[in-house]
GROMACS .gro file of C-alpha atoms in nm:
model
  341
    1MET     CA    1  -4.404   6.967   1.660
    2VAL     CA    2  -4.267   6.790   1.967
    3TYR     CA    3  -4.533   6.521   1.931
    4ILE     CA    4  -4.444   6.473   1.563
    5HIS     CA    5  -4.074   6.430   1.646
    6VAL     CA    6  -4.155   6.186   1.926
    7PHE     CA    7  -4.384   5.987   1.697
    8ARG     CA    8  -4.117   5.969   1.426
    9TRP     CA    9  -3.859   5.860   1.685
   10LEU     CA   10  -4.091   5.584   1.807
   11VAL     CA   11  -4.157   5.458   1.453
   12VAL     CA   12  -3.786   5.452   1.364
   13THR     CA   13  -3.694   5.285   1.692
   14LEU     CA   14  -3.962   5.017   1.664
   15PHE     CA   15  -3.865   4.947   1.303
   16ALA     CA   16  -3.500   4.911   1.402
   17ILE     CA   17  -3.586   4.673   1.687
   18VAL     CA   18  -3.800   4.454   1.462
   19ALA     CA   19  -3.548   4.457   1.178
   20SER     CA   20  -3.259   4.361   1.405
   21HIS     CA   21  -3.447   4.089   1.593
   22PRO     CA   22  -3.319   3.745   1.478
   23VAL     CA   23  -3.673   3.612   1.448
   24LEU     CA   24  -3.911   3.905   1.416
   25GLY     CA   25  -3.698   4.097   1.167
   26ARG     CA   26  -3.678   3.819   0.915
   27ARG     CA   27  -4.027   3.698   0.981
   28ASP     CA   28  -4.207   4.033   0.953
   29LEU     CA   29  -3.990   4.209   0.698
   30LEU     CA   30  -3.908   3.917   0.472
   31LYS     CA   31  -4.092   3.596   0.547
   32ARG     CA   32  -4.433   3.760   0.555
   33THR     CA   33  -4.373   3.942   0.227
   34LYS     CA   34  -4.590   3.739  -0.005
   35ARG     CA   35  -4.664   3.761  -0.373
   36GLY     CA   36  -4.943   4.020  -0.397
   37LYS     CA   37  -4.920   4.127  -0.760
   38GLY     CA   38  -5.002   3.963  -1.088
   39GLY     CA   39  -5.323   3.802  -0.970
   40TRP     CA   40  -5.161   3.537  -0.745
   41THR     CA   41  -5.364   3.388  -0.459
   42LEU     CA   42  -5.188   3.221  -0.168
   43ILE     CA   43  -5.324   2.865  -0.142
   44TRP     CA   44  -5.096   2.693   0.110
   45GLN     CA   45  -4.790   2.785   0.312
   46ASP     CA   46  -4.556   2.682   0.589
   47GLU     CA   47  -4.346   2.952   0.754
   48PHE     CA   48  -4.193   2.693   0.994
   49ASP     CA   49  -4.282   2.854   1.324
   50PHE     CA   50  -4.297   2.490   1.440
   51PHE     CA   51  -4.296   2.148   1.276
   52ASP     CA   52  -4.658   2.111   1.171
   53THR     CA   53  -4.761   1.746   1.152
   54ASN     CA   54  -5.088   1.858   0.991
   55LYS     CA   55  -4.877   1.962   0.692
   56TRP     CA   56  -4.581   1.721   0.684
   57GLU     CA   57  -4.494   1.363   0.762
   58HIS     CA   58  -4.153   1.200   0.791
   59GLN     CA   59  -4.042   0.909   0.579
   60TYR     CA   60  -3.814   0.660   0.747
   61GLU     CA   61  -3.515   0.432   0.700
   62ASP     CA   62  -3.385   0.322   0.360
   63GLY     CA   63  -3.704   0.264   0.160
   64CYS     CA   64  -3.691  -0.118   0.169
   65HIS     CA   65  -4.017  -0.130   0.363
   66ILE     CA   66  -4.197   0.029   0.064
   67GLY     CA   67  -4.015  -0.172  -0.200
   68VAL     CA   68  -3.746   0.081  -0.301
   69CYS     CA   69  -3.431  -0.018  -0.113
   70GLN     CA   70  -3.178   0.266  -0.096
   71TRP     CA   71  -3.470   0.479  -0.220
   72GLY     CA   72  -3.428   0.342  -0.570
   73ASN     CA   73  -3.108   0.530  -0.645
   74ARG     CA   74  -2.839   0.375  -0.422
   75GLU     CA   75  -2.863   0.637  -0.148
   76GLN     CA   76  -2.669   0.577   0.171
   77SER     CA   77  -2.931   0.772   0.367
   78TRP     CA   78  -3.105   0.631   0.672
   79TYR     CA   79  -3.393   0.872   0.731
   80THR     CA   80  -3.512   0.959   1.080
   81ASP     CA   81  -3.718   1.235   1.241
   82LYS     CA   82  -3.422   1.324   1.465
   83ASN     CA   83  -3.241   1.510   1.185
   84THR     CA   84  -3.515   1.770   1.146
   85MET     CA   85  -3.514   2.082   1.364
   86VAL     CA   86  -3.722   2.402   1.365
   87ASN     CA   87  -3.571   2.711   1.523
   88GLY     CA   88  -3.628   3.083   1.473
   89GLY     CA   89  -3.876   3.027   1.192
   90ARG     CA   90  -3.652   2.798   0.989
   91LEU     CA   91  -3.662   2.427   0.919
   92ARG     CA   92  -3.319   2.263   0.920
   93ILE     CA   93  -3.245   1.919   0.780
   94GLN     CA   94  -2.902   1.802   0.896
   95ALA     CA   95  -2.707   1.506   0.766
   96ARG     CA   96  -2.495   1.322   1.023
   97GLU     CA   97  -2.262   1.028   1.056
   98GLU     CA   98  -2.372   0.840   1.365
   99LYS     CA   99  -2.098   0.701   1.586
  100GLY     CA  100  -2.066   0.490   1.897
  101GLN     CA  101  -2.390   0.404   2.073
  102LEU     CA  102  -2.602   0.612   1.837
  103ARG     CA  103  -2.477   0.418   1.535
  104GLY     CA  104  -2.530   0.093   1.723
  105ARG     CA  105  -2.886   0.193   1.803
  106VAL     CA  106  -2.965   0.283   1.441
  107GLN     CA  107  -2.814  -0.040   1.311
  108GLN     CA  108  -2.998  -0.245   1.574
  109ASN     CA  109  -3.324  -0.087   1.459
  110CYS     CA  110  -3.232  -0.196   1.108
  111TRP     CA  111  -3.169  -0.557   1.214
  112ASP     CA  112  -3.493  -0.559   1.415
  113TYR     CA  113  -3.684  -0.446   1.111
  114CYS     CA  114  -3.522  -0.720   0.901
  115GLY     CA  115  -3.651  -0.969   1.157
  116HIS     CA  116  -3.998  -0.818   1.127
  117LEU     CA  117  -3.994  -0.836   0.746
  118CYS     CA  118  -3.876  -1.196   0.740
  119ALA     CA  119  -4.126  -1.307   1.006
  120GLN     CA  120  -4.408  -1.150   0.802
  121LYS     CA  121  -4.321  -1.395   0.524
  122GLY     CA  122  -4.406  -1.684   0.756
  123LEU     CA  123  -4.050  -1.815   0.768
  124VAL     CA  124  -3.927  -2.021   1.065
  125GLY     CA  125  -3.609  -2.182   1.195
  126ASP     CA  126  -3.293  -2.173   0.987
  127VAL     CA  127  -3.478  -2.026   0.690
  128LEU     CA  128  -3.590  -1.731   0.905
  129SER     CA  129  -3.236  -1.685   1.040
  130GLY     CA  130  -3.093  -1.692   0.688
  131CYS     CA  131  -3.345  -1.434   0.571
  132VAL     CA  132  -3.259  -1.200   0.859
  133LYS     CA  133  -2.885  -1.238   0.798
  134ASP     CA  134  -2.919  -1.166   0.425
  135CYS     CA  135  -3.145  -0.868   0.488
  136GLY     CA  136  -2.922  -0.723   0.760
  137ALA     CA  137  -2.601  -0.771   0.564
  138HIS     CA  138  -2.755  -0.588   0.268
  139ARG     CA  139  -2.927  -0.304   0.454
  140CYS     CA  140  -2.771  -0.237   0.790
  141PRO     CA  141  -2.406  -0.143   0.725
  142GLN     CA  142  -2.530   0.168   0.545
  143ALA     CA  143  -2.733   0.270   0.854
  144ARG     CA  144  -2.442   0.493   0.948
  145PHE     CA  145  -2.544   0.817   0.776
  146THR     CA  146  -2.870   0.973   0.892
  147SER     CA  147  -3.080   1.254   0.749
  148SER     CA  148  -3.446   1.349   0.704
  149ARG     CA  149  -3.705   1.329   0.430
  150ILE     CA  150  -4.047   1.492   0.474
  151ARG     CA  151  -4.354   1.514   0.252
  152THR     CA  152  -4.709   1.649   0.237
  153PHE     CA  153  -4.854   1.317   0.118
  154GLY     CA  154  -5.218   1.282   0.228
  155LYS     CA  155  -5.214   1.636   0.368
  156PHE     CA  156  -5.169   1.870   0.071
  157SER     CA  157  -5.137   1.828  -0.304
  158ILE     CA  158  -5.189   2.054  -0.603
  159ALA     CA  159  -5.220   2.067  -0.982
  160PRO     CA  160  -5.342   2.323  -1.236
  161SER     CA  161  -5.720   2.335  -1.244
  162ASP     CA  162  -6.012   2.538  -1.375
  163THR     CA  163  -5.993   2.746  -1.057
  164TYR     CA  164  -5.616   2.805  -1.078
  165GLN     CA  165  -5.486   2.749  -1.427
  166VAL     CA  166  -5.133   2.832  -1.316
  167VAL     CA  167  -4.985   2.716  -0.984
  168ARG     CA  168  -4.657   2.828  -0.838
  169ILE     CA  169  -4.467   2.624  -0.577
  170GLU     CA  170  -4.172   2.802  -0.416
  171ALA     CA  171  -3.934   2.771  -0.122
  172ARG     CA  172  -3.657   2.989   0.016
  173ILE     CA  173  -3.364   2.759   0.093
  174LYS     CA  174  -3.001   2.786   0.195
  175LEU     CA  175  -2.768   2.494   0.126
  176ILE     CA  176  -2.440   2.422   0.305
  177SER     CA  177  -2.375   2.082   0.155
  178GLY     CA  178  -2.066   1.928   0.005
  179LYS     CA  179  -1.946   1.623  -0.183
  180GLY     CA  180  -2.175   1.324  -0.153
  181LEU     CA  181  -2.486   1.515  -0.045
  182TRP     CA  182  -2.796   1.564  -0.256
  183PRO     CA  183  -3.054   1.823  -0.139
  184ALA     CA  184  -3.389   1.831  -0.315
  185PHE     CA  185  -3.720   2.019  -0.321
  186TRP     CA  186  -3.952   1.811  -0.538
  187MET     CA  187  -4.294   1.655  -0.603
  188LEU     CA  188  -4.447   1.311  -0.655
  189PRO     CA  189  -4.799   1.211  -0.765
  190GLU     CA  190  -5.079   1.204  -0.511
  191GLU     CA  191  -5.363   1.064  -0.719
  192GLY     CA  192  -5.339   0.687  -0.735
  193ALA     CA  193  -5.042   0.682  -0.495
  194ARG     CA  194  -5.006   0.434  -0.209
  195PRO     CA  195  -4.824   0.473   0.123
  196ASP     CA  196  -4.630   0.153   0.050
  197CYS     CA  197  -4.497   0.267  -0.289
  198SER     CA  198  -4.268   0.560  -0.372
  199GLY     CA  199  -4.350   0.720  -0.706
  200CYS     CA  200  -4.661   0.518  -0.788
  201GLY     CA  201  -4.964   0.702  -0.920
  202LYS     CA  202  -5.257   0.710  -1.156
  203TYR     CA  203  -5.051   0.600  -1.455
  204GLY     CA  204  -4.855   0.324  -1.283
  205GLU     CA  205  -4.519   0.286  -1.114
  206TRP     CA  206  -4.233   0.535  -1.150
  207PRO     CA  207  -4.170   0.704  -1.388
  208ALA     CA  208  -4.504   0.655  -1.568
  209SER     CA  209  -4.689   0.872  -1.314
  210GLY     CA  210  -4.424   1.142  -1.319
  211GLU     CA  211  -4.186   1.327  -1.089
  212ILE     CA  212  -4.121   1.702  -1.070
  213ASP     CA  213  -3.787   1.821  -0.930
  214ILE     CA  214  -3.814   2.190  -0.845
  215MET     CA  215  -3.459   2.203  -0.709
  216GLU     CA  216  -3.184   1.949  -0.679
  217THR     CA  217  -2.809   1.985  -0.671
  218PHE     CA  218  -2.502   1.799  -0.545
  219GLY     CA  219  -2.132   1.828  -0.477
  220GLN     CA  220  -2.007   2.185  -0.439
  221MET     CA  221  -2.355   2.323  -0.521
  222LYS     CA  222  -2.233   2.541  -0.811
  223GLY     CA  223  -2.542   2.473  -1.020
  224VAL     CA  224  -2.907   2.387  -0.970
  225ASN     CA  225  -3.118   2.150  -1.180
  226GLY     CA  226  -3.490   2.144  -1.245
  227THR     CA  227  -3.610   1.814  -1.391
  228ILE     CA  228  -3.924   1.623  -1.483
  229HIS     CA  229  -3.933   1.243  -1.509
  230PHE     CA  230  -4.196   1.070  -1.720
  231GLY     CA  231  -4.256   0.794  -1.975
  232GLY     CA  232  -4.352   0.436  -1.907
  233VAL     CA  233  -4.237   0.160  -1.676
  234GLY     CA  234  -3.908   0.045  -1.824
  235ALA     CA  235  -3.913   0.344  -2.063
  236TRP     CA  236  -3.773   0.622  -1.844
  237SER     CA  237  -3.740   0.969  -1.993
  238HIS     CA  238  -3.651   1.302  -1.839
  239LEU     CA  239  -3.597   1.667  -1.927
  240THR     CA  240  -3.356   1.883  -1.723
  241ARG     CA  241  -3.290   2.256  -1.715
  242SER     CA  242  -2.997   2.408  -1.525
  243THR     CA  243  -2.848   2.736  -1.411
  244GLU     CA  244  -2.556   2.865  -1.204
  245LEU     CA  245  -2.596   2.869  -0.826
  246LYS     CA  246  -2.416   3.090  -0.575
  247PRO     CA  247  -2.397   3.044  -0.195
  248GLY     CA  248  -2.671   3.178   0.031
  249TYR     CA  249  -3.047   3.181   0.045
  250HIS     CA  250  -3.239   3.153  -0.282
  251VAL     CA  251  -3.603   3.125  -0.379
  252TYR     CA  252  -3.650   2.813  -0.591
  253ALA     CA  253  -3.981   2.812  -0.776
  254LEU     CA  254  -4.182   2.623  -1.032
  255GLU     CA  255  -4.478   2.754  -1.232
  256TRP     CA  256  -4.700   2.479  -1.365
  257GLU     CA  257  -4.970   2.490  -1.630
  258ARG     CA  258  -5.145   2.194  -1.788
  259ASP     CA  259  -4.921   2.206  -2.095
  260GLU     CA  260  -4.611   2.383  -1.965
  261ILE     CA  261  -4.372   2.385  -1.666
  262ARG     CA  262  -4.123   2.665  -1.592
  263TRP     CA  263  -3.836   2.687  -1.339
  264TYR     CA  264  -3.721   3.002  -1.159
  265LEU     CA  265  -3.428   3.099  -0.941
  266ASP     CA  266  -3.491   3.421  -0.746
  267ASP     CA  267  -3.772   3.505  -0.991
  268GLU     CA  268  -3.548   3.465  -1.297
  269GLN     CA  269  -3.680   3.200  -1.533
  270TYR     CA  270  -3.410   2.955  -1.640
  271GLY     CA  271  -3.602   2.667  -1.791
  272ARG     CA  272  -3.922   2.561  -1.965
  273VAL     CA  273  -4.067   2.231  -2.088
  274ARG     CA  274  -4.396   2.145  -2.255
  275ARG     CA  275  -4.626   1.850  -2.308
  276ALA     CA  276  -4.541   1.652  -2.621
  277THR     CA  277  -4.750   1.702  -2.933
  278ILE     CA  278  -4.735   1.550  -3.279
  279SER     CA  279  -4.503   1.829  -3.393
  280THR     CA  280  -4.303   1.909  -3.076
  281PRO     CA  281  -4.114   1.692  -2.825
  282GLY     CA  282  -4.195   1.710  -2.457
  283TRP     CA  283  -4.336   1.505  -2.170
  284TRP     CA  284  -4.561   1.203  -2.221
  285THR     CA  285  -4.679   0.890  -2.048
  286THR     CA  286  -4.828   0.559  -2.153
  287GLY     CA  287  -5.206   0.536  -2.170
  288SER     CA  288  -5.279   0.911  -2.163
  289GLU     CA  289  -5.256   1.200  -2.405
  290THR     CA  290  -5.243   1.459  -2.124
  291GLY     CA  291  -5.051   1.286  -1.842
  292PRO     CA  292  -4.867   1.249  -1.625
  293PHE     CA  293  -4.871   1.611  -1.506
  294ASP     CA  294  -5.247   1.649  -1.512
  295VAL     CA  295  -5.313   1.519  -1.159
  296ASN     CA  296  -5.229   1.640  -0.810
  297PHE     CA  297  -4.875   1.608  -0.679
  298HIS     CA  298  -4.749   1.642  -0.319
  299ILE     CA  299  -4.432   1.818  -0.199
  300LEU     CA  300  -4.111   1.665  -0.061
  301LEU     CA  301  -3.799   1.806   0.103
  302ASN     CA  302  -3.494   1.594   0.178
  303LEU     CA  303  -3.118   1.596   0.210
  304ALA     CA  304  -3.005   1.270   0.058
  305ILE     CA  305  -2.666   1.114   0.128
  306GLY     CA  306  -2.480   0.940  -0.152
  307GLY     CA  307  -2.655   0.785  -0.448
  308GLU     CA  308  -2.631   0.778  -0.823
  309TYR     CA  309  -2.692   1.151  -0.862
  310THR     CA  310  -2.377   1.225  -0.659
  311GLY     CA  311  -2.167   0.979  -0.861
  312ASN     CA  312  -2.195   0.709  -0.592
  313VAL     CA  313  -1.945   0.885  -0.368
  314SER     CA  314  -1.768   0.654  -0.123
  315PRO     CA  315  -1.860   0.646   0.248
  316ASP     CA  316  -1.514   0.780   0.339
  317GLU     CA  317  -1.564   1.084   0.116
  318ILE     CA  318  -1.906   1.143   0.271
  319SER     CA  319  -1.750   1.123   0.618
  320ARG     CA  320  -1.501   1.396   0.524
  321THR     CA  321  -1.781   1.619   0.398
  322LEU     CA  322  -1.980   1.580   0.719
  323GLU     CA  323  -1.672   1.639   0.937
  324GLN     CA  324  -1.625   1.973   0.758
  325GLY     CA  325  -1.977   2.081   0.857
  326GLN     CA  326  -2.110   2.083   0.500
  327ASN     CA  327  -2.428   1.908   0.600
  328THR     CA  328  -2.734   2.133   0.622
  329MET     CA  329  -3.041   2.238   0.427
  330ASP     CA  330  -3.224   2.537   0.581
  331VAL     CA  331  -3.577   2.612   0.462
  332ASP     CA  332  -3.724   2.954   0.537
  333PHE     CA  333  -4.068   2.892   0.391
  334VAL     CA  334  -4.265   2.687   0.140
  335ARG     CA  335  -4.557   2.859  -0.035
  336VAL     CA  336  -4.804   2.762  -0.304
  337TYR     CA  337  -4.994   3.014  -0.514
  338GLY     CA  338  -5.253   2.996  -0.790
  339LYS     CA  339  -5.393   3.230  -1.053
  340LYS     CA  340  -5.591   3.245  -1.373
  341ARG     CA  341  -5.384   3.234  -1.689
   0.00000   0.00000   0.00000
């Protein structure tokens, strides 16, 4: 009997130590709890024990170098790899307003890149100087707010297939973001994409090749949107589903079949869309009866600053948000599952 009591005491004590440990408790009792029912198979994951460059790459600056200045939606973000941190099994993306020497360094990098772009065009003399001045005046004043944008492009992508007719992409995320910030967990096409083009794919430039927004929100973060973008170049269409959002960690998920996409918040479905048919509206693209969501897509995480989605909030309003510490996106894990229908 003494041995039994000692054994029980050891089990209870060890469990309490693990559960109370800031890393082990969450990691072993929560993070490592994976979907084991309903026929799901874990395909890919990142538990963020460290920043794994075999899984993610950073995107940089304001998008001009790949032909989408201000990332195509008037963002005021200047993306760097310095705004991404991994600690205690969590990835944190932090938006900042750079000041003093740090701002000067970021803006100098911007002007240097303008010089590089203009020189690549073969310009010389006053024409080269004019090009650099125009480029810098347009791009560099906004290089004041920094954040991070990461993606799995060229490293991992997924779509429904004969092997896994349903795929589920999910992430556990906590947002402390205020007015003027725009956190997102989303996907862009992999097949037919190019490193020098954001949103290009098999069916052409954005939105013809599609975009899947698993989670995006803005402002006071009182609601979350799931959206797909599709159509043809110059013929943009989208479908959005929304639900209420409360503070704290949530699991944002998308289940994707060839003809249907569903959005979930903490395992509660809140939206569904389908591929268009003759009798029912839905997604479509030019040149394909099944596209654009019939090819592999890669995953992105970013905390955008400003932009059309936020109502083009002024820089001063963004500054106030950042001063109040409403500037983080914490990601506990990203996981991808598959199963037969």
